[in-house]
């Protein structure tokens, strides 16, 4: 019986106080629905309303605001920023440092205080290249360099 199949990760069965009907709630996305979610499907097959990610931003002298909590005036070129970011990617992939530790120490975004965590966000809340890259990643995947008006990012999708 379909009712006995386990629910996909993050989903739980609840009872509506108002109607007395059973509904399903996802505590990761805060989405609720009357229909039972399908188990075993690719979680990206139906695009989530919100995603969560961490990022490591390297700004350059062409960034829309070439300053950060780390440096009052950023003078590095776009090429130097990309080279630096590629070194961070190699360090993460080799296991010599975690994404969170590098983001905390080197990101030019104030999210560095949170290990680069930006929390949950939906469509239209981030610059388009950043949003598109984040939504295209699966949970746990890290992006290649992503270019925005803010600078160059590595994005780690966390939910």
Coordinates of N, CA, C and O in Angstrom, one line a residue:
X1 N 0.8 -1.2 0.0 CA 0.0 0.0 0.0 C 0.9 1.3 0.0 O 1.8 1.3 0.7
X2 N 0.6 2.3 -0.8 CA 1.4 3.5 -1.0 C 1.5 4.2 0.4 O 2.5 4.9 0.6
X3 N 0.5 4.1 1.2 CA 0.5 4.8 2.5 C 1.7 4.3 3.4 O 2.1 5.0 4.3
X4 N 2.1 3.1 3.2 CA 3.2 2.5 4.0 C 4.6 2.8 3.5 O 5.6 2.6 4.2
X5 N 4.7 3.4 2.3 CA 6.0 3.7 1.8 C 6.6 4.8 2.6 O 5.9 5.7 3.0
X6 N 7.9 4.8 2.8 CA 8.5 5.9 3.6 C 8.4 7.2 2.8 O 8.5 7.2 1.6
X7 N 8.3 8.3 3.5 CA 8.3 9.6 2.9 C 9.7 10.0 2.4 O 10.6 9.7 3.1
X8 N 9.8 10.8 1.4 CA 11.1 11.4 1.0 C 11.7 12.2 2.2 O 11.0 12.7 3.0
X9 N 13.0 12.3 2.1 CA 13.7 13.1 3.2 C 13.2 14.5 3.3 O 12.9 15.2 2.4
X10 N 13.0 14.8 4.6 CA 12.5 16.2 4.9 C 11.0 16.3 5.1 O 10.4 17.3 5.6
X11 N 10.2 15.2 4.6 CA 8.8 15.3 4.7 C 8.2 14.6 5.9 O 8.8 13.6 6.3
X12 N 7.1 15.1 6.4 CA 6.4 14.4 7.5 C 4.9 14.6 7.3 O 4.5 15.5 6.6
X13 N 4.2 13.6 7.9 CA 2.7 13.6 7.8 C 2.2 14.4 8.9 O 2.6 14.2 10.1
X14 N 1.2 15.2 8.7 CA 0.6 16.0 9.7 C -1.0 16.0 9.5 O -1.5 15.6 8.5
X15 N -1.7 16.4 10.6 CA -3.1 16.5 10.5 C -3.5 18.0 10.6 O -3.1 18.7 11.5
X16 N -4.4 18.4 9.7 CA -4.8 19.8 9.7 C -5.8 20.0 10.9 O -6.8 19.2 11.0
X17 N -5.5 21.0 11.7 CA -6.4 21.2 12.9 C -7.8 21.8 12.4 O -8.8 21.6 13.0
X18 N -7.7 22.5 11.3 CA -8.9 23.2 10.8 C -9.9 22.2 10.1 O -11.1 22.2 10.4
X19 N -9.3 21.3 9.2 CA -10.2 20.5 8.4 C -10.1 19.0 8.8 O -11.0 18.2 8.4
X20 N -9.2 18.6 9.7 CA -9.0 17.3 10.1 C -8.4 16.3 9.0 O -8.3 15.1 9.2
X21 N -8.0 16.9 7.9 CA -7.4 16.2 6.8 C -5.9 16.0 7.0 O -5.3 16.8 7.6
X22 N -5.4 14.9 6.5 CA -3.9 14.7 6.5 C -3.3 15.5 5.4 O -3.8 15.6 4.3
X23 N -2.2 16.1 5.8 CA -1.4 16.9 4.8 C 0.1 16.5 5.0 O 0.5 15.9 6.0
X24 N 1.0 17.0 4.1 CA 2.4 16.6 4.2 C 3.2 17.9 4.3 O 2.9 18.9 3.5
X25 N 4.2 18.0 5.2 CA 5.0 19.2 5.4 C 6.4 18.8 5.2 O 6.9 17.8 5.8
X26 N 7.2 19.7 4.5 CA 8.6 19.5 4.3 C 9.3 20.5 5.2 O 9.2 21.8 5.0
X27 N 10.0 20.1 6.3 CA 10.6 21.0 7.2 C 11.9 21.6 6.7 O 12.4 22.6 7.2
X28 N 12.4 21.1 5.5 CA 13.6 21.7 4.9 C 13.1 23.0 4.1 O 13.8 24.0 4.2
X29 N 12.1 22.8 3.3 CA 11.6 23.9 2.4 C 10.5 24.7 3.0 O 10.1 25.7 2.5
X30 N 9.9 24.2 4.1 CA 8.6 24.8 4.7 C 7.5 24.8 3.8 O 6.5 25.6 3.9
X31 N 7.5 23.8 2.9 CA 6.4 23.6 1.9 C 5.4 22.6 2.5 O 5.8 21.6 3.1
X32 N 4.1 22.9 2.3 CA 3.1 21.9 2.7 C 2.2 21.6 1.5 O 2.0 22.5 0.6
X33 N 1.6 20.4 1.5 CA 0.7 20.0 0.4 C -0.2 18.9 0.8 O 0.1 18.2 1.7
X34 N -1.3 18.8 0.1 CA -2.3 17.8 0.5 C -1.9 16.4 -0.1 O -2.1 15.4 0.5
X35 N -1.3 16.4 -1.3 CA -0.9 15.2 -2.0 C 0.4 14.6 -1.3 O 1.3 15.3 -1.0
X36 N 0.4 13.3 -1.2 CA 1.6 12.6 -0.6 C 2.8 12.8 -1.6 O 2.7 12.5 -2.8
X37 N 3.9 13.3 -1.1 CA 5.1 13.4 -2.0 C 5.6 12.1 -2.4 O 5.5 11.1 -1.7
X38 N 6.1 12.0 -3.6 CA 6.6 10.8 -4.2 C 8.0 10.4 -3.6 O 8.9 11.2 -3.6
X39 N 8.1 9.2 -3.2 CA 9.4 8.7 -2.6 C 10.3 8.3 -3.7 O 9.8 7.8 -4.8
X40 N 11.6 8.4 -3.5 CA 12.6 7.9 -4.5 C 12.8 8.7 -5.7 O 13.7 8.4 -6.5
X41 N 12.1 9.8 -5.8 CA 12.3 10.7 -7.0 C 13.5 11.6 -6.8 O 14.0 11.8 -5.7
X42 N 14.0 12.1 -7.9 CA 15.1 13.1 -7.8 C 14.5 14.3 -7.2 O 13.6 14.9 -7.7
X43 N 15.2 14.8 -6.2 CA 14.7 16.0 -5.5 C 14.7 17.2 -6.4 O 14.0 18.2 -6.1
X44 N 15.5 17.2 -7.5 CA 15.5 18.3 -8.4 C 14.6 18.2 -9.5 O 14.5 19.1 -10.4
X45 N 13.8 17.1 -9.6 CA 12.9 16.9 -10.7 C 11.7 17.9 -10.6 O 11.2 18.3 -11.6
X46 N 11.4 18.3 -9.4 CA 10.4 19.4 -9.2 C 11.2 20.4 -8.5 O 11.7 20.2 -7.4
X47 N 11.4 21.5 -9.2 CA 12.3 22.6 -8.7 C 11.8 23.1 -7.3 O 10.6 23.4 -7.2
X48 N 12.6 23.1 -6.3 CA 12.2 23.6 -5.0 C 11.9 25.1 -5.0 O 12.5 25.8 -5.8
X49 N 11.0 25.5 -4.1 CA 10.7 26.9 -4.1 C 11.9 27.7 -3.6 O 12.2 28.8 -4.0
X50 N 12.6 27.1 -2.6 CA 13.8 27.8 -2.0 C 15.0 26.8 -2.0 O 14.8 25.6 -1.9
X51 N 16.2 27.4 -2.1 CA 17.4 26.6 -2.0 C 18.3 27.3 -0.9 O 18.0 28.4 -0.5
X52 N 19.3 26.6 -0.5 CA 20.2 27.1 0.5 C 21.6 26.8 0.0 O 21.9 25.7 -0.5
X53 N 22.5 27.8 0.2 CA 23.9 27.6 -0.2 C 24.8 28.4 0.6 O 24.4 29.3 1.3
X54 N 26.1 28.1 0.5 CA 27.2 28.8 1.0 C 28.0 29.3 -0.2 O 27.9 28.6 -1.3
X55 N 28.7 30.4 0.0 CA 29.6 30.8 -1.2 C 30.8 31.4 -0.6 O 30.9 31.8 0.5
X56 N 31.8 31.4 -1.5 CA 33.1 32.1 -1.2 C 33.2 33.1 -2.4 O 33.3 32.7 -3.5
X57 N 33.2 34.4 -2.0 CA 33.3 35.5 -3.0 C 34.7 36.1 -3.0 O 35.2 36.4 -2.0
X58 N 35.2 36.2 -4.2 CA 36.5 36.9 -4.4 C 36.1 38.1 -5.3 O 35.8 38.0 -6.5
X59 N 36.3 39.3 -4.7 CA 36.0 40.6 -5.5 C 37.2 41.0 -6.2 O 38.4 40.5 -5.9
X60 N 37.0 41.9 -7.2 CA 38.1 42.4 -8.0 C 37.9 43.9 -8.3 O 36.8 44.4 -7.9
X61 N 38.8 44.5 -9.0 CA 38.7 46.0 -9.1 C 37.5 46.4 -10.1 O 37.2 47.6 -10.1
X62 N 36.9 45.4 -10.7 CA 35.7 45.7 -11.6 C 34.4 45.3 -10.9 O 33.3 45.5 -11.5
X63 N 34.5 44.8 -9.7 CA 33.3 44.5 -8.9 C 32.5 45.8 -8.7 O 33.0 46.9 -8.6
X64 N 31.1 45.6 -8.5 CA 30.3 46.8 -8.4 C 30.6 47.6 -7.1 O 30.3 48.8 -7.0
X65 N 31.1 46.9 -6.1 CA 31.6 47.6 -4.9 C 32.9 47.0 -4.5 O 33.0 46.0 -3.7
X66 N 34.0 47.5 -5.0 CA 35.4 46.9 -4.8 C 36.0 47.1 -3.4 O 37.0 47.7 -3.3
X67 N 35.2 46.7 -2.4 CA 35.7 46.8 -1.0 C 35.0 45.7 -0.3 O 34.0 45.2 -0.7
X68 N 35.6 45.3 0.9 CA 35.0 44.3 1.7 C 35.4 44.4 3.2 O 36.2 45.3 3.5
X69 N 34.9 43.5 4.0 CA 35.2 43.5 5.4 C 36.7 43.2 5.6 O 37.4 43.6 6.6
X70 N 37.3 42.6 4.6 CA 38.7 42.2 4.6 C 39.7 43.3 4.1 O 40.8 43.4 4.5
X71 N 39.2 44.1 3.2 CA 40.0 45.0 2.5 C 39.2 46.2 2.1 O 38.2 46.1 1.4
X72 N 39.7 47.4 2.5 CA 39.0 48.7 2.2 C 38.9 48.9 0.7 O 37.8 49.3 0.2
X73 N 40.0 48.8 0.0 CA 40.0 49.0 -1.5 C 40.6 47.8 -2.2 O 41.7 47.4 -2.0
X74 N 39.8 47.1 -3.0 CA 40.3 45.9 -3.7 C 40.8 46.3 -5.0 O 40.2 46.9 -5.8
X75 N 42.1 46.0 -5.2 CA 42.8 46.4 -6.4 C 43.1 45.2 -7.4 O 43.6 45.4 -8.5
X76 N 42.9 44.0 -6.9 CA 43.3 42.8 -7.8 C 42.4 42.8 -9.1 O 41.3 43.3 -9.1
X77 N 43.0 42.3 -10.1 CA 42.3 42.3 -11.4 C 41.3 41.1 -11.4 O 41.4 40.2 -10.5
X78 N 40.4 41.1 -12.4 CA 39.5 40.0 -12.5 C 40.3 38.7 -12.7 O 39.9 37.6 -12.2
X79 N 41.3 38.7 -13.5 CA 42.1 37.5 -13.8 C 42.8 37.0 -12.5 O 42.8 35.8 -12.2
X80 N 43.3 37.9 -11.7 CA 43.9 37.5 -10.4 C 42.9 36.9 -9.5 O 43.2 36.0 -8.8
X81 N 41.7 37.5 -9.5 CA 40.6 37.0 -8.6 C 40.2 35.6 -9.1 O 40.1 34.7 -8.2
X82 N 40.2 35.3 -10.4 CA 39.8 34.0 -10.9 C 41.0 33.0 -10.5 O 40.7 31.9 -10.1
X83 N 42.2 33.4 -10.6 CA 43.3 32.5 -10.2 C 43.2 32.2 -8.8 O 43.4 31.0 -8.4
X84 N 43.0 33.1 -7.9 CA 42.8 32.9 -6.5 C 41.7 31.9 -6.2 O 41.8 31.0 -5.4
X85 N 40.6 32.1 -6.8 CA 39.4 31.3 -6.6 C 39.7 29.9 -7.1 O 39.3 28.9 -6.4
X86 N 40.4 29.7 -8.2 CA 40.7 28.4 -8.7 C 41.7 27.6 -7.7 O 41.6 26.4 -7.5
X87 N 42.5 28.4 -7.0 CA 43.4 27.8 -6.0 C 42.5 27.3 -4.8 O 42.8 26.2 -4.3
X88 N 41.5 28.1 -4.4 CA 40.6 27.7 -3.4 C 39.9 26.4 -3.8 O 39.7 25.5 -2.9
X89 N 39.4 26.3 -5.0 CA 38.7 25.1 -5.5 C 39.6 23.9 -5.3 O 39.2 22.8 -4.9
X90 N 40.9 24.0 -5.8 CA 41.8 22.9 -5.7 C 42.1 22.5 -4.2 O 42.2 21.3 -3.9
X91 N 42.2 23.5 -3.3 CA 42.4 23.2 -1.9 C 41.3 22.4 -1.3 O 41.5 21.5 -0.6
X92 N 40.0 22.8 -1.7 CA 38.8 22.1 -1.2 C 38.8 20.7 -1.8 O 38.6 19.8 -1.0
X93 N 39.0 20.6 -3.1 CA 38.9 19.3 -3.7 C 40.0 18.3 -3.2 O 39.8 17.1 -3.1
X94 N 41.2 18.8 -2.9 CA 42.2 18.0 -2.4 C 42.0 17.6 -0.9 O 42.7 16.7 -0.4
X95 N 41.1 18.2 -0.2 CA 40.8 17.9 1.2 C 41.7 18.6 2.1 O 41.6 18.4 3.3
X96 N 42.5 19.5 1.6 CA 43.4 20.3 2.5 C 42.7 21.3 3.4 O 43.3 21.7 4.4
X97 N 41.5 21.7 3.0 CA 40.7 22.6 3.8 C 39.3 22.5 3.4 O 39.0 22.0 2.3
X98 N 38.4 22.8 4.3 CA 37.0 22.7 4.0 C 36.5 24.0 3.4 O 37.1 25.1 3.5
X99 N 35.3 23.9 2.7 CA 34.7 25.0 2.1 C 34.5 26.1 3.1 O 34.8 27.3 3.0
X100 N 33.9 25.7 4.2 CA 33.5 26.6 5.3 C 34.7 27.3 5.9 O 34.6 28.5 6.1
X101 N 35.8 26.6 6.1 CA 37.0 27.3 6.7 C 37.6 28.3 5.7 O 38.0 29.4 6.1
X102 N 37.6 28.0 4.4 CA 38.1 29.0 3.4 C 37.2 30.2 3.3 O 37.7 31.3 3.2
X103 N 35.9 29.9 3.2 CA 34.9 31.0 3.1 C 35.0 31.9 4.4 O 35.0 33.1 4.2
X104 N 35.2 31.3 5.5 CA 35.3 32.1 6.8 C 36.5 33.0 6.8 O 36.5 34.1 7.2
X105 N 37.6 32.5 6.2 CA 38.8 33.3 6.2 C 39.0 34.2 5.0 O 39.6 35.3 5.2
X106 N 38.6 33.8 3.8 CA 38.9 34.5 2.6 C 37.8 35.2 1.8 O 38.1 35.9 0.9
X107 N 36.5 34.9 2.1 CA 35.4 35.4 1.3 C 35.4 36.9 1.5 O 35.5 37.4 2.7
X108 N 35.1 37.6 0.5 CA 34.9 39.1 0.5 C 33.5 39.5 0.9 O 33.1 40.7 0.8
X109 N 32.7 38.5 1.2 CA 31.3 38.8 1.6 C 31.2 38.7 3.1 O 31.9 37.9 3.8
X110 N 30.3 39.5 3.7 CA 30.1 39.5 5.1 C 29.5 38.1 5.6 O 29.6 37.8 6.8
X111 N 29.0 37.3 4.7 CA 28.6 35.9 5.1 C 29.8 35.1 5.5 O 29.6 34.0 6.1
X112 N 31.0 35.5 5.4 CA 32.2 34.8 5.9 C 32.0 34.5 7.4 O 32.5 33.5 7.8
X113 N 31.3 35.4 8.1 CA 31.1 35.1 9.6 C 30.3 33.9 9.8 O 30.4 33.3 10.9
X114 N 29.6 33.4 8.8 CA 28.7 32.2 8.9 C 29.3 31.1 8.0 O 28.6 30.2 7.6
X115 N 30.6 31.2 7.7 CA 31.2 30.1 6.9 C 30.7 30.2 5.5 O 30.8 29.3 4.7
X116 N 30.2 31.4 5.1 CA 29.7 31.6 3.7 C 28.2 31.3 3.6 O 27.7 31.5 2.5
X117 N 27.6 30.8 4.6 CA 26.2 30.4 4.5 C 25.3 31.7 4.2 O 25.3 32.6 5.0
X118 N 24.5 31.6 3.2 CA 23.5 32.6 2.8 C 22.1 32.3 3.3 O 21.2 33.1 3.0
X119 N 21.9 31.1 3.8 CA 20.6 30.8 4.2 C 19.7 30.4 3.0 O 20.2 30.2 1.9
X120 N 18.4 30.3 3.2 CA 17.5 29.9 2.1 C 17.1 31.2 1.3 O 17.0 32.3 1.9
X121 N 16.9 31.0 0.0 CA 16.4 32.1 -0.8 C 15.7 31.5 -2.0 O 15.9 30.3 -2.3
X122 N 14.8 32.3 -2.6 CA 14.0 31.9 -3.7 C 14.4 32.6 -5.0 O 15.3 33.4 -5.0
X123 N 13.7 32.3 -6.0 CA 13.9 32.9 -7.3 C 13.7 34.4 -7.2 O 12.8 34.9 -6.6
X124 N 14.6 35.1 -7.9 CA 14.6 36.6 -8.0 C 15.2 37.3 -6.9 O 15.2 38.5 -6.8
X125 N 15.8 36.5 -5.9 CA 16.4 37.2 -4.8 C 17.9 37.4 -4.9 O 18.5 38.2 -4.2
X126 N 18.5 36.7 -5.8 CA 20.0 36.8 -6.1 C 20.2 37.2 -7.5 O 19.3 37.2 -8.4
X127 N 21.4 37.7 -7.8 CA 21.8 38.0 -9.2 C 21.6 36.8 -10.0 O 21.9 35.7 -9.6
X128 N 21.1 37.0 -11.3 CA 20.7 35.8 -12.1 C 21.8 34.8 -12.3 O 21.5 33.6 -12.1
X129 N 23.1 35.1 -12.6 CA 24.1 34.0 -12.7 C 24.2 33.2 -11.5 O 24.4 32.0 -11.5
X130 N 24.2 33.8 -10.3 CA 24.3 33.2 -9.0 C 23.1 32.2 -8.8 O 23.2 31.1 -8.4
X131 N 21.9 32.8 -9.0 CA 20.7 32.0 -8.9 C 20.7 30.8 -9.8 O 20.4 29.6 -9.4
X132 N 21.0 31.0 -11.1 CA 21.0 29.9 -12.0 C 22.0 28.8 -11.6 O 21.6 27.6 -11.7
X133 N 23.1 29.2 -11.2 CA 24.2 28.2 -10.8 C 23.7 27.4 -9.6 O 23.8 26.2 -9.5
X134 N 23.1 28.1 -8.6 CA 22.7 27.4 -7.4 C 21.6 26.5 -7.7 O 21.6 25.3 -7.2
X135 N 20.6 26.9 -8.4 CA 19.4 26.0 -8.7 C 19.9 24.8 -9.6 O 19.2 23.7 -9.6
X136 N 21.0 24.9 -10.4 CA 21.4 23.8 -11.2 C 22.2 22.8 -10.4 O 22.4 21.7 -10.9
X137 N 22.7 23.1 -9.3 CA 23.5 22.2 -8.4 C 22.6 21.3 -7.7 O 21.5 21.6 -7.3
X138 N 23.0 20.1 -7.4 CA 22.4 19.2 -6.4 C 22.9 19.5 -5.1 O 24.0 20.0 -4.9
X139 N 22.2 19.1 -4.0 CA 22.6 19.3 -2.7 C 24.0 18.6 -2.5 O 24.1 17.5 -2.8
X140 N 24.9 19.4 -1.9 CA 26.3 18.8 -1.7 C 27.2 19.1 -2.8 O 28.4 18.9 -2.6
X141 N 26.7 19.6 -4.0 CA 27.6 19.9 -5.1 C 28.2 21.3 -5.0 O 27.5 22.2 -4.5
X142 N 29.4 21.4 -5.5 CA 30.1 22.7 -5.5 C 30.2 23.2 -7.0 O 30.5 22.4 -7.9
X143 N 30.0 24.5 -7.2 CA 30.1 25.0 -8.6 C 31.5 25.2 -9.0 O 32.5 25.3 -8.3
X144 N 31.6 25.5 -10.3 CA 32.8 26.1 -10.9 C 32.7 27.6 -10.6 O 31.7 28.0 -10.1
X145 N 33.7 28.4 -11.0 CA 33.6 29.8 -10.8 C 32.3 30.4 -11.5 O 32.0 30.0 -12.6
X146 N 31.6 31.3 -10.7 CA 30.4 31.9 -11.2 C 30.7 33.4 -11.1 O 31.0 34.0 -10.1
X147 N 30.5 34.1 -12.3 CA 30.8 35.5 -12.4 C 29.5 36.3 -12.2 O 28.5 36.0 -12.9
X148 N 29.5 37.3 -11.3 CA 28.4 38.2 -11.1 C 29.0 39.6 -11.1 O 30.2 39.8 -11.0
X149 N 28.1 40.6 -10.9 CA 28.5 42.0 -10.8 C 29.3 42.2 -9.5 O 30.1 43.1 -9.3
X150 N 29.1 41.3 -8.5 CA 29.7 41.4 -7.2 C 31.2 40.9 -7.2 O 32.0 41.3 -6.4
X151 N 31.4 40.0 -8.1 CA 32.8 39.4 -8.2 C 32.6 37.9 -8.7 O 31.7 37.6 -9.5
X152 N 33.6 37.1 -8.3 CA 33.6 35.7 -8.7 C 33.3 34.8 -7.5 O 33.9 35.0 -6.4
X153 N 32.4 33.8 -7.6 CA 32.0 33.0 -6.5 C 32.3 31.5 -6.8 O 32.3 31.1 -7.9
X154 N 32.5 30.8 -5.7 CA 32.3 29.3 -5.7 C 31.1 29.1 -4.8 O 30.9 29.7 -3.7
X155 N 30.1 28.3 -5.3 CA 28.9 28.1 -4.6 C 28.8 26.6 -4.2 O 29.1 25.7 -5.0
X156 N 28.4 26.4 -2.9 CA 28.2 25.1 -2.4 C 26.7 25.0 -2.0 O 26.3 25.7 -1.1
X157 N 25.9 24.2 -2.8 CA 24.5 24.0 -2.4 C 24.4 23.1 -1.2 O 24.9 22.0 -1.2
X158 N 23.7 23.6 -0.2 CA 23.5 22.8 1.0 C 22.1 22.3 1.2 O 21.9 21.5 2.1
X159 N 21.1 22.8 0.5 CA 19.7 22.3 0.6 C 18.9 22.8 -0.6 O 19.3 23.7 -1.2

